[in-house]
Amino acid sequence: MSSDAAERGGGEPGGIPDGLPALRLDGVTRSYGSRKALDGVSFTVPRLSVFGLVGPNGAGKTTLFSTIAAFLRPDSGTIRILGDHSPGDPALLGRVSILPQDALFDRNLMIIDQLILYRRLQGATAAQATVEVREALVRVGLGEYLDRSVTVLSHGMTKRLGIAQAFLGSPELIFLDEPTAGLDPRNAGRIRRVIRELSEHSTVVVSSHNLAELEDLCDQVAILDRGVIKATGTVAELMERQGRRTLELELPAPPSEELRRQLAAHPGVRSLAGTEGRLAVMLDATGPEPVAAVLRTLLDAGLVPRSFHDGGSLEEVFLSLTDESPE
Amino acid sequence: MEARRLLLVTRYSLPAFLRNGSGISYVVLTFTLGLLLAELPLSIVESGLADLEELLEQIRVMVAMMLAVVSLEQTFSQLGTLSSAPTPEQAPFLEWAQYLLNERPALLSAVLAIELIAVPLFIATGTFNQLSGDLQHGAIRYQLLRTSRAELYFGRFIGMALFTWVLIVALLLAILIYVGVRLDLYPWADIIAWGGRALIGFGVLSLPYVAACCAISANVASPFASLVLCSLAVGGVPVLAIGGMQAWEPLGNLIYLMPWGYTHHLFHPEASHGVLAGLGCLLHGALYLAAGYLLFRRKDL
């Protein structure tokens, strides 16, 4: 943890007046010409949570991040950050950071020099900044590129560099715009671990197309489509609100047609899907009874599930709310 | 605005600028063209092709003509009459030229008169990328949550103004040393005194042009467009004013959109003219900076 964070109580919520969320948006609207990129966006991000922002391409996620970060000005609405601060408030300098989606680093400065500048702008001394920058780069697997230019980095490495700069100085609120896009599975996993660690001391807002990732990482999500927030809440709340409950099973062999008919006939079972050994049973009913009935039928037929997951996927909710059909 | 962050922005802007293409081209252009232009009057003396007295007379007329043109008292079409029979309106310029050539080291004055026109053009083609490149590529976004827009804007301006001063000082020192050592025509005391005033004059003169380019660069997210606009703003204003004046005299006042109309007073025989011209440069610079910042403050980045 950096000394700045220590001074603030390690990014503790003590930096924010009691009872106030890390971020609150109310009716935020932003247009590009006649096209509304954000249309009355309202939601709240609790302190020390990981909040996911989901939406298809062009939904307005990057515009929303840019508006909160004061890169863009909203046409109307209010944004309150870390208490009662508006975007661009000098009191927020160094307390909020962002991984912008399309920003490039300066090609004319060495990587370490750029990050040292960023950290020093947050108040660190040169020596302190150097130590922290080295640690940050090692943490994202770029320790050997300290004295190089960004021109030698691949797309994935540049993304990791962007993430390293975002958590310099342990900011209280961090925005990550598609942090794992373009990363290989190993590095995506590394970044997810970093995000989990960050969330112990900071509030993290993540946008992503990787819905499984958000489902795994986030305490709460908001679904944004064509500039409008379609739903917010925990993944479980969204499932319940949408009446979507799915029992996902991995079977040693594909169920026969007869077995499928028996399963579909159970009360509370809406439909079946899946191929080969994977079976998804869509349920209408709540409670353990329909799950027990399905499992009993499978066991009676000699199919012992290798694994099962009772719930549903964020993807289903996302697709249903954004007018797309699951494939 | 916090001084510590302002200085950090200033400090880090210089190596980044020096390592990119526009920084290198600024240095190369200013030095090669600056020295080439200085060579024009010097080479005539060096080659021994001209009688010095005759040459000085020619330079006197040339400098007087330049003073007349930049003061908008004479247009190009009227210049032909200047050397033969000066009118009462032309007389002050010939006296001014007399001061520059008789009371001050003449060759140095001739060089300074040329550089007075060239330096703003060098500045326009060298300082157009103070912020526009970072705006285009979004690099500025990494700094925006750590420093204010004001610190970024003024920090970059200060960095570029300092860099320009260093460049001008180096260019003038090269010229002064060359004139003093190689030609050995004037006492060192005269060269140093006139050179000192030139350093101050050009230092003040550079500010409004660097400020204008900063204002343009901060509000145009394309280095190429910024280069075109800076060149048009700095180089186009005198062309527009002098050309427009031929059609309708009041259009000549367009020259005051930039400091072109009065910067030659930095080298006027009367010190008060020099001080007023310096204040004019500072005022012009402050106006450009303020206008640019007001736009930048509200700009989508």
XYZ file of C-alpha atoms in Angstrom:
628
model
C 0.000 0.000 0.000
C 1.305 3.464 -0.847
C 1.933 6.108 1.746
C -0.929 8.149 0.310
C -3.313 5.351 0.977
C -1.881 4.938 4.455
C -2.441 8.626 5.162
C -6.047 8.257 4.104
C -6.405 5.167 6.201
C -5.520 2.834 3.365
C -8.314 3.997 1.138
C -10.713 3.270 3.963
C -14.168 4.697 3.624
C -13.043 7.240 6.194
C -12.186 9.436 3.197
C -15.888 9.630 2.361
C -18.512 11.034 4.703
C -20.491 8.290 6.459
C -23.404 6.890 4.568
C -22.428 8.280 1.197
C -21.645 5.911 -1.668
C -18.407 6.020 -3.655
C -20.285 7.184 -6.733
C -23.776 8.438 -7.380
C -25.222 9.366 -10.759
C -28.580 10.971 -11.177
C -30.167 11.565 -14.562
C -26.885 11.970 -16.450
C -27.434 12.778 -20.101
C -24.880 13.356 -22.801
C -25.434 13.757 -26.536
C -23.200 13.816 -29.590
C -25.132 16.035 -31.947
C -28.629 14.609 -32.150
C -27.626 11.170 -30.821
C -28.028 10.581 -27.114
C -25.056 8.563 -25.877
C -26.325 8.670 -22.290
C -29.975 9.144 -21.491
C -30.866 9.818 -17.875
C -28.326 7.422 -16.394
C -28.769 6.904 -12.658
C -27.125 4.400 -10.347
C -25.131 4.191 -7.160
C -21.862 2.403 -6.508
C -21.372 1.332 -2.881
C -18.028 1.896 -1.198
C -15.390 -0.839 -1.420
C -17.334 -2.830 -3.975
C -16.525 -4.100 -7.436
C -19.183 -2.700 -9.727
C -19.622 -4.006 -13.261
C -20.900 -2.040 -16.204
C -22.186 -4.258 -18.983
C -23.409 -3.223 -22.373
C -23.086 -3.997 -26.063
C -20.791 -2.004 -28.329
C -21.948 1.588 -28.546
C -24.035 1.310 -25.384
C -22.324 4.355 -23.875
C -19.936 2.712 -21.405
C -16.858 4.668 -22.470
C -18.860 7.902 -22.672
C -20.107 7.239 -19.156
C -16.581 6.651 -17.823
C -15.307 9.736 -19.657
C -18.094 11.852 -18.200
C -17.412 10.674 -14.668
C -13.686 11.323 -15.188
C -14.442 14.873 -16.441
C -13.026 14.214 -19.900
C -16.495 15.043 -21.188
C -19.138 17.349 -19.766
C -22.641 16.000 -19.198
C -25.517 17.891 -20.820
C -27.577 17.432 -17.673
C -27.757 15.412 -14.499
C -25.526 15.213 -11.463
C -22.506 13.096 -10.626
C -21.219 12.862 -7.067
C -17.883 11.186 -6.455
C -16.335 10.127 -3.135
C -18.821 12.044 -1.098
C -20.102 15.234 -2.608
C -17.459 16.035 -5.216
C -18.293 16.790 -8.840
C -16.135 15.547 -11.719
C -13.066 17.735 -12.129
C -13.100 18.861 -8.501
C -9.438 19.454 -7.475
C -10.178 17.591 -4.237
C -10.394 14.406 -6.314
C -6.948 14.715 -7.891
C -5.005 11.543 -7.174
C -7.958 9.903 -5.415
C -9.612 8.640 -8.580
C -7.928 6.873 -11.469
C -8.957 5.406 -14.776
C -7.849 2.936 -17.393
C -9.192 4.696 -20.486
C -10.146 2.440 -23.359
C -8.437 4.084 -26.327
C -5.756 6.299 -24.811
C -2.152 5.750 -25.849
C 0.888 6.339 -23.709
C 3.497 8.888 -24.725
C 5.808 7.150 -27.194
C 8.600 9.611 -26.493
C 9.117 8.874 -22.812
C 10.351 5.703 -21.163
C 7.688 3.666 -19.411
C 9.172 4.226 -15.977
C 9.432 7.997 -16.508
C 5.775 8.269 -17.460
C 4.568 6.317 -14.467
C 6.899 8.224 -12.144
C 5.397 11.461 -13.440
C 1.872 10.166 -12.773
C 2.780 9.067 -9.264
C 4.614 12.299 -8.497
C 1.606 14.292 -9.660
C -0.304 12.410 -6.962
C 2.123 13.777 -4.374
C 4.851 11.140 -4.071
C 8.518 12.061 -3.861
C 10.809 10.977 -6.699
C 12.336 8.142 -4.644
C 8.984 6.931 -3.365
C 7.483 7.099 -6.856
C 10.346 5.074 -8.316
C 9.892 2.283 -5.774
C 6.119 2.155 -6.217
C 6.291 2.231 -10.004
C 8.750 -0.675 -10.043
C 6.433 -2.653 -7.753
C 3.405 -1.853 -9.892
C 5.104 -2.929 -13.106
C 6.328 -6.171 -11.552
C 2.796 -6.815 -10.291
C 1.413 -6.756 -13.848
C 4.353 -8.706 -15.274
C 6.173 -5.800 -16.917
C 9.142 -5.590 -14.587
C 11.651 -6.077 -17.386
C 10.258 -3.219 -19.503
C 10.950 -0.400 -17.066
C 13.503 1.389 -19.197
C 11.861 0.787 -22.542
C 9.499 2.820 -24.657
C 5.866 1.767 -25.008
C 6.579 1.140 -28.683
C 8.084 -2.253 -27.780
C 4.949 -3.403 -25.946
C 2.284 -5.625 -27.477
C -1.406 -4.742 -27.188
C -1.820 -6.936 -24.141
C 1.282 -5.513 -22.465
C 0.061 -1.980 -23.082
C -3.231 -2.907 -21.469
C -1.362 -4.211 -18.430
C 0.655 -1.007 -18.311
C -2.616 0.922 -18.310
C -3.828 -1.134 -15.380
C -0.551 -0.580 -13.516
C -0.915 3.197 -13.827
C -4.534 2.976 -12.686
C -3.669 1.540 -9.282
C -0.607 3.715 -8.630
C -0.993 5.521 -5.336
C -3.913 3.303 -4.232
C -6.728 5.574 -5.441
C -10.039 5.319 -3.612
C -12.047 4.900 -6.795
C -10.748 3.145 -9.903
C -12.437 2.913 -13.308
C -11.286 0.139 -15.606
C -12.679 0.279 -19.135
C -12.473 -3.274 -20.512
C -9.358 -4.195 -18.523
C -8.945 -7.726 -19.861
C -9.884 -7.120 -23.499
C -7.111 -8.474 -25.697
C -5.292 -10.295 -22.890
C -4.392 -13.973 -23.028
C -6.087 -16.174 -20.385
C -3.059 -16.203 -18.079
C -2.713 -12.424 -18.014
C -6.483 -11.926 -17.843
C -6.428 -14.113 -14.733
C -3.547 -12.088 -13.329
C -5.499 -8.871 -13.861
C -8.593 -10.314 -12.232
C -6.491 -11.198 -9.187
C -5.151 -7.640 -9.103
C -8.703 -6.270 -9.280
C -9.770 -8.483 -6.375
C -6.802 -7.249 -4.336
C -7.561 -3.647 -5.226
C -11.148 -4.011 -4.094
C -9.963 -4.599 -0.528
C -8.955 -0.932 -0.309
C -10.660 0.737 -3.250
C -13.960 0.877 -5.046
C -13.528 -0.547 -8.538
C -15.866 0.061 -11.465
C -15.231 -2.303 -14.385
C -16.750 -2.362 -17.826
C -16.440 -5.522 -19.851
C -17.939 -7.628 -22.590
C -16.800 -10.710 -20.729
C -19.960 -11.396 -18.786
C -18.635 -14.490 -17.060
C -15.757 -12.379 -15.801
C -18.073 -9.689 -14.434
C -20.306 -12.300 -12.868
C -17.273 -13.692 -11.122
C -15.729 -10.352 -10.100
C -18.554 -7.980 -9.350
C -20.679 -7.416 -6.312
C -23.154 -5.434 -8.383
C -23.698 -4.746 -12.056
C -25.524 -2.240 -14.198
C -26.689 -3.087 -17.691
C -26.407 -0.195 -20.100
C -28.005 -0.305 -23.531
C -28.189 2.575 -26.009
C -27.422 5.044 -23.248
C -30.102 3.795 -20.882
C -29.586 1.803 -17.687
C -31.783 -1.267 -18.083
C -31.137 -2.805 -14.695
C -28.867 -2.580 -11.676
C -28.278 -4.870 -8.726
C -26.426 -8.019 -7.794
C -26.335 -10.752 -10.420
C -28.700 -12.848 -8.255
C -31.149 -9.953 -7.948
C -31.152 -9.436 -11.684
C -31.837 -13.143 -12.298
C -34.686 -13.103 -9.857
C -36.096 -9.912 -11.298
C -36.006 -11.422 -14.759
C -37.499 -14.688 -13.546
C -34.455 -16.496 -14.915
C -33.184 -19.511 -13.024
C -31.077 -22.051 -14.794
C -29.807 -25.379 -13.568
C -26.606 -26.125 -15.447
C -25.475 -29.762 -15.433
C -22.505 -31.612 -16.829
C -23.461 -35.237 -17.528
C -21.312 -38.276 -18.389
C -23.486 -38.915 -21.478
C -26.157 -37.059 -23.429
C -29.687 -37.615 -22.035
C -32.022 -39.628 -24.250
C -35.094 -38.053 -25.836
C -37.275 -39.995 -23.405
C -35.307 -38.654 -20.454
C -35.578 -35.119 -21.826
C -39.349 -35.517 -22.054
C -39.493 -36.713 -18.431
C -37.391 -33.765 -17.262
C -39.491 -31.269 -19.203
C -42.646 -32.680 -17.653
C -41.628 -31.754 -14.104
C -43.589 -28.890 -12.544
C -41.486 -25.706 -12.537
C -39.350 -26.722 -15.521
C -39.861 -24.283 -18.367
C -37.531 -25.666 -21.019
C -34.345 -27.616 -21.701
C -31.310 -26.651 -23.707
C -27.768 -27.841 -24.252
C -25.887 -30.306 -26.353
C -24.084 -33.594 -25.700
C -23.160 -33.862 -22.009
C -24.142 -30.290 -21.117
C -27.700 -29.677 -20.072
C -29.326 -26.399 -19.114
C -32.693 -26.662 -17.404
C -34.602 -23.379 -17.307
C -36.762 -23.164 -14.194
C -39.781 -21.016 -13.417
C -40.097 -22.007 -9.780
C -38.002 -20.978 -6.799
C -36.987 -23.245 -3.914
C -35.178 -26.631 -3.897
C -38.051 -28.832 -5.108
C -37.612 -28.515 -8.882
C -33.848 -29.019 -8.569
C -34.355 -32.134 -6.426
C -36.873 -33.507 -8.903
C -34.539 -33.028 -11.862
C -31.595 -34.604 -10.040
C -33.707 -37.557 -8.892
C -34.866 -38.244 -12.459
C -31.295 -38.149 -13.756
C -30.025 -40.471 -10.994
C -32.896 -42.892 -11.659
C -31.770 -42.969 -15.301
C -28.209 -43.778 -14.232
C -26.752 -40.377 -15.124
C -24.752 -39.016 -12.198
C -23.994 -35.338 -12.879
C -20.289 -34.527 -12.807
C -21.154 -30.981 -11.780
C -24.156 -28.762 -11.467
C -24.740 -25.067 -10.919
C -28.035 -23.702 -9.704
C -28.448 -20.132 -10.828
C -28.316 -18.430 -14.137
C -25.922 -16.426 -16.143
C -25.509 -12.716 -16.400
C -25.365 -13.317 -20.105
C -28.971 -14.467 -20.164
C -30.120 -11.407 -18.284
C -27.989 -9.172 -20.440
C -29.323 -10.639 -23.658
C -32.906 -10.501 -22.541
C -32.611 -6.890 -21.451
C -30.785 -5.760 -24.560
C -33.290 -7.380 -26.926
C -31.005 -10.150 -28.135
C -31.823 -13.828 -28.171
C -29.417 -16.349 -26.664
C -27.795 -18.478 -29.309
C -3.332 25.531 -9.360
C -0.466 23.995 -7.381
C 3.100 25.090 -8.153
C 4.567 21.634 -7.542
C 2.346 19.944 -10.120
C 2.795 22.857 -12.543
C 6.562 22.456 -12.388
C 6.320 18.689 -12.805
C 4.224 19.110 -15.952
C 6.721 21.676 -17.245
C 9.722 19.512 -16.454
C 8.404 16.331 -18.034
C 7.052 18.108 -21.120
C 10.554 19.055 -22.276
C 12.132 15.599 -22.764
C 8.952 14.340 -24.406
C 8.960 17.311 -26.791
C 12.643 16.969 -27.567
C 12.289 13.294 -28.445
C 9.416 13.723 -30.837
C 9.681 14.904 -34.410
C 8.404 18.420 -33.898
C 10.968 19.115 -31.161
C 13.899 18.035 -33.287
C 12.594 19.887 -36.334
C 12.152 23.028 -34.217
C 15.804 22.937 -33.191
C 17.087 22.100 -36.662
C 14.875 24.624 -38.441
C 15.665 27.470 -36.077
C 19.389 26.860 -36.215
C 19.848 26.155 -39.900
C 17.471 28.786 -41.240
C 18.326 31.270 -38.499
C 22.022 31.032 -39.257
C 21.456 30.978 -43.016
C 19.461 34.197 -42.818
C 22.095 35.770 -40.604
C 24.676 34.795 -43.175
C 23.042 36.940 -45.882
C 24.462 40.333 -44.829
C 27.564 38.825 -43.221
C 28.659 36.945 -46.314
C 28.760 40.111 -48.411
C 31.257 41.678 -46.022
C 33.198 38.438 -45.667
C 33.609 37.955 -49.382
C 34.953 41.482 -49.790
C 32.645 41.983 -52.766
C 31.281 45.237 -51.468
C 32.732 48.417 -50.134
C 31.706 48.547 -46.459
C 30.410 52.124 -46.633
C 28.390 51.374 -49.716
C 27.069 48.200 -48.143
C 26.040 50.054 -44.992
C 24.085 52.538 -47.052
C 22.287 49.713 -48.810
C 21.550 48.058 -45.477
C 20.325 51.388 -44.091
C 17.775 51.657 -46.862
C 16.826 48.000 -46.525
C 16.281 48.272 -42.765
C 14.351 51.517 -43.169
C 12.139 49.859 -45.751
C 11.480 46.946 -43.438
C 10.634 49.279 -40.590
C 8.293 51.223 -42.841
C 6.529 48.103 -44.030
C 6.062 46.537 -40.622
C 4.764 49.862 -39.345
C 2.258 49.854 -42.197
C 3.378 53.363 -43.109
C 4.498 52.166 -46.509
C 3.267 49.407 -48.724
C 5.378 47.381 -51.078
C 4.209 49.431 -54.032
C 5.536 52.629 -52.424
C 8.899 51.275 -51.422
C 10.636 52.065 -54.652
C 10.667 55.760 -53.821
C 12.187 55.372 -50.368
C 15.849 55.397 -51.276
C 15.745 58.237 -53.787
C 13.899 61.112 -52.142
C 12.524 60.425 -48.683
C 9.211 62.077 -47.861
C 8.561 63.616 -44.421
C 6.696 60.376 -43.504
C 9.658 58.273 -44.525
C 12.241 60.373 -42.714
C 11.707 58.911 -39.209
C 12.357 55.436 -40.535
C 15.593 56.505 -42.160
C 16.625 58.119 -38.866
C 15.691 54.967 -37.040
C 17.738 52.964 -39.483
C 20.558 55.482 -38.966
C 20.471 54.728 -35.233
C 20.546 50.995 -35.834
C 23.428 51.227 -38.270
C 25.565 54.090 -37.002
C 25.118 54.057 -33.249
C 24.829 50.264 -32.988
C 26.857 47.515 -34.694
C 25.385 47.793 -38.183
C 25.780 44.227 -39.350
C 24.305 42.943 -36.138
C 21.318 45.270 -36.574
C 20.800 44.012 -40.099
C 20.855 40.430 -38.864
C 18.433 41.265 -36.038
C 16.053 42.967 -38.491
C 15.918 39.790 -40.532
C 15.524 37.538 -37.483
C 12.736 39.809 -36.218
C 10.640 38.528 -39.109
C 11.990 34.979 -39.154
C 11.772 34.057 -35.450
C 7.945 34.219 -35.173
C 7.709 31.919 -38.185
C 10.166 29.484 -36.599
C 8.062 29.546 -33.441
C 4.867 28.799 -35.362
C 6.408 25.783 -37.071
C 8.110 24.552 -33.892
C 5.611 24.977 -31.070
C 2.398 23.788 -32.717
C 2.434 20.461 -30.871
C 2.327 21.557 -27.254
C -0.849 19.598 -26.536
C -2.465 18.568 -29.816
C -0.571 15.263 -30.139
C -1.534 14.206 -26.629
C -5.122 15.219 -27.320
C -5.172 13.167 -30.507
C -3.801 10.011 -28.903
C -5.532 10.438 -25.555
C -2.248 10.371 -23.604
C -3.486 13.436 -21.755
C -6.195 11.326 -20.125
C -3.626 9.551 -17.971
C -2.706 12.878 -16.398
C -6.121 14.484 -16.154
C -7.161 12.764 -12.933
C -3.831 13.624 -11.341
C -3.433 17.245 -12.321
C -5.792 20.028 -13.294
C -6.390 21.263 -16.812
C -4.923 24.622 -15.785
C -1.686 22.978 -14.616
C -1.457 20.960 -17.812
C -2.105 23.963 -20.036
C 0.128 26.485 -18.314
C 2.779 23.897 -17.471
C 3.161 22.960 -21.127
C 3.241 26.656 -22.103
C 5.963 27.461 -19.590
C 7.996 24.482 -20.781
C 7.703 25.552 -24.394
C 8.453 29.209 -23.635
C 11.604 28.195 -21.735
C 12.662 25.872 -24.527
C 12.133 28.643 -27.084
C 14.152 31.090 -25.011
C 17.034 28.651 -24.770
C 16.903 28.138 -28.515
C 16.840 31.871 -29.242
C 19.667 32.534 -26.799
C 21.750 29.827 -28.472
C 21.017 31.206 -31.935
C 21.810 34.803 -30.979
C 24.933 33.794 -29.091
C 26.175 31.938 -32.158
C 25.604 35.041 -34.281
C 27.163 37.403 -31.714
C 30.252 35.255 -31.287
C 30.637 34.885 -35.034
C 30.377 38.633 -35.617
C 32.715 39.388 -32.724
C 35.389 36.781 -33.381
C 35.348 36.197 -37.103
C 34.618 39.669 -38.495
C 36.267 41.740 -35.792
C 34.530 44.935 -36.951
C 33.072 46.180 -33.649
C 34.318 46.474 -30.052
C 33.112 43.615 -27.834
C 31.458 46.108 -25.470
C 29.170 47.308 -28.299
C 28.390 43.773 -29.367
C 27.580 42.670 -25.827
C 25.411 45.730 -25.119
C 23.418 45.395 -28.347
C 23.342 41.609 -28.049
C 21.973 41.868 -24.499
C 19.128 44.063 -25.663
C 18.482 41.666 -28.526
C 18.282 38.721 -26.115
C 15.734 40.536 -23.952
C 13.843 41.785 -27.009
C 13.588 38.380 -28.637
C 12.756 36.745 -25.311
C 9.757 39.052 -24.895
C 8.883 38.819 -28.584
C 8.668 35.022 -28.451
C 6.078 34.943 -25.645
C 2.945 35.978 -27.559
C 3.747 33.657 -30.444
C 4.380 30.678 -28.160
C 1.168 31.587 -26.297
C -0.852 31.764 -29.521
C 0.461 28.362 -30.604
C -0.293 26.952 -27.144
C -3.875 28.216 -27.378
C -4.320 26.660 -30.818
C -2.566 23.422 -29.906
C -4.691 22.940 -26.782
C -7.894 23.152 -28.747
C -7.073 21.238 -31.919
C -6.690 17.489 -31.486
C -4.509 17.048 -34.555
C -0.857 18.102 -34.768
C -1.125 18.648 -38.520
C -4.193 20.868 -38.222
C -2.484 22.686 -35.374
C 0.604 23.266 -37.530
C -1.514 24.677 -40.353
C -3.473 26.941 -38.016
C -0.376 28.168 -36.153
C 1.370 28.935 -39.433
C -1.690 30.726 -40.779
C -2.166 32.699 -37.575
C 1.450 33.824 -37.318
C 2.426 34.073 -40.977
C -0.975 34.835 -42.445
C -1.786 37.911 -40.366
C 0.845 40.249 -41.885
C 0.089 38.993 -45.391
C -3.609 39.552 -44.821
C -3.070 42.992 -43.290
C -0.690 44.256 -45.935
C -2.748 42.767 -48.748
C -6.031 43.952 -47.251
C -4.649 47.441 -46.711
C -4.217 47.813 -50.442
C -7.931 47.180 -50.900
C -9.213 49.104 -47.884
C -6.857 50.942 -45.562
C -8.500 50.075 -42.213
C -7.876 46.406 -42.954
C -4.238 47.168 -42.231
C -5.138 47.137 -38.547
C -5.477 43.364 -38.809
C -1.724 43.370 -38.256
C -2.448 43.957 -34.564
C -4.125 40.579 -34.253
C -0.530 39.496 -33.743
C 2.320 41.582 -32.352
C 3.774 42.109 -35.849
C 2.702 45.747 -35.956
C 4.900 46.916 -33.097
C 7.627 44.407 -32.224
C 10.254 46.354 -34.201
C 9.849 49.057 -31.552
C 11.721 46.678 -29.248
C 14.781 48.063 -31.056
C 13.651 51.714 -31.225
C 16.179 54.446 -30.297
C 13.879 55.621 -27.503
C 13.785 53.180 -24.597
C 10.148 54.022 -23.841
C 9.151 52.575 -27.214
C 10.976 49.373 -26.370
C 9.245 49.125 -22.993
C 5.818 49.745 -24.524
C 6.476 47.169 -27.227
C 7.524 44.687 -24.542
C 4.345 45.382 -22.578
C 2.351 44.942 -25.759
C 3.937 41.533 -26.272
C 3.107 40.524 -22.702
C -0.480 41.736 -23.094
C -0.908 39.932 -26.397
C 0.567 36.782 -24.864
C -1.740 37.005 -21.847
C -4.789 37.441 -24.093
C -3.934 34.431 -26.245
C -3.218 32.298 -23.198
C -6.445 33.301 -21.454
C -8.576 32.762 -24.566
C -6.981 29.385 -25.200
C -7.441 28.309 -21.609
C -11.106 29.328 -21.497
C -11.759 27.041 -24.467
C -9.508 24.243 -23.189
C -11.149 24.301 -19.760
C -14.497 23.320 -21.267
C -13.198 21.171 -24.082
C -14.142 17.496 -24.419
C -10.968 15.509 -24.012
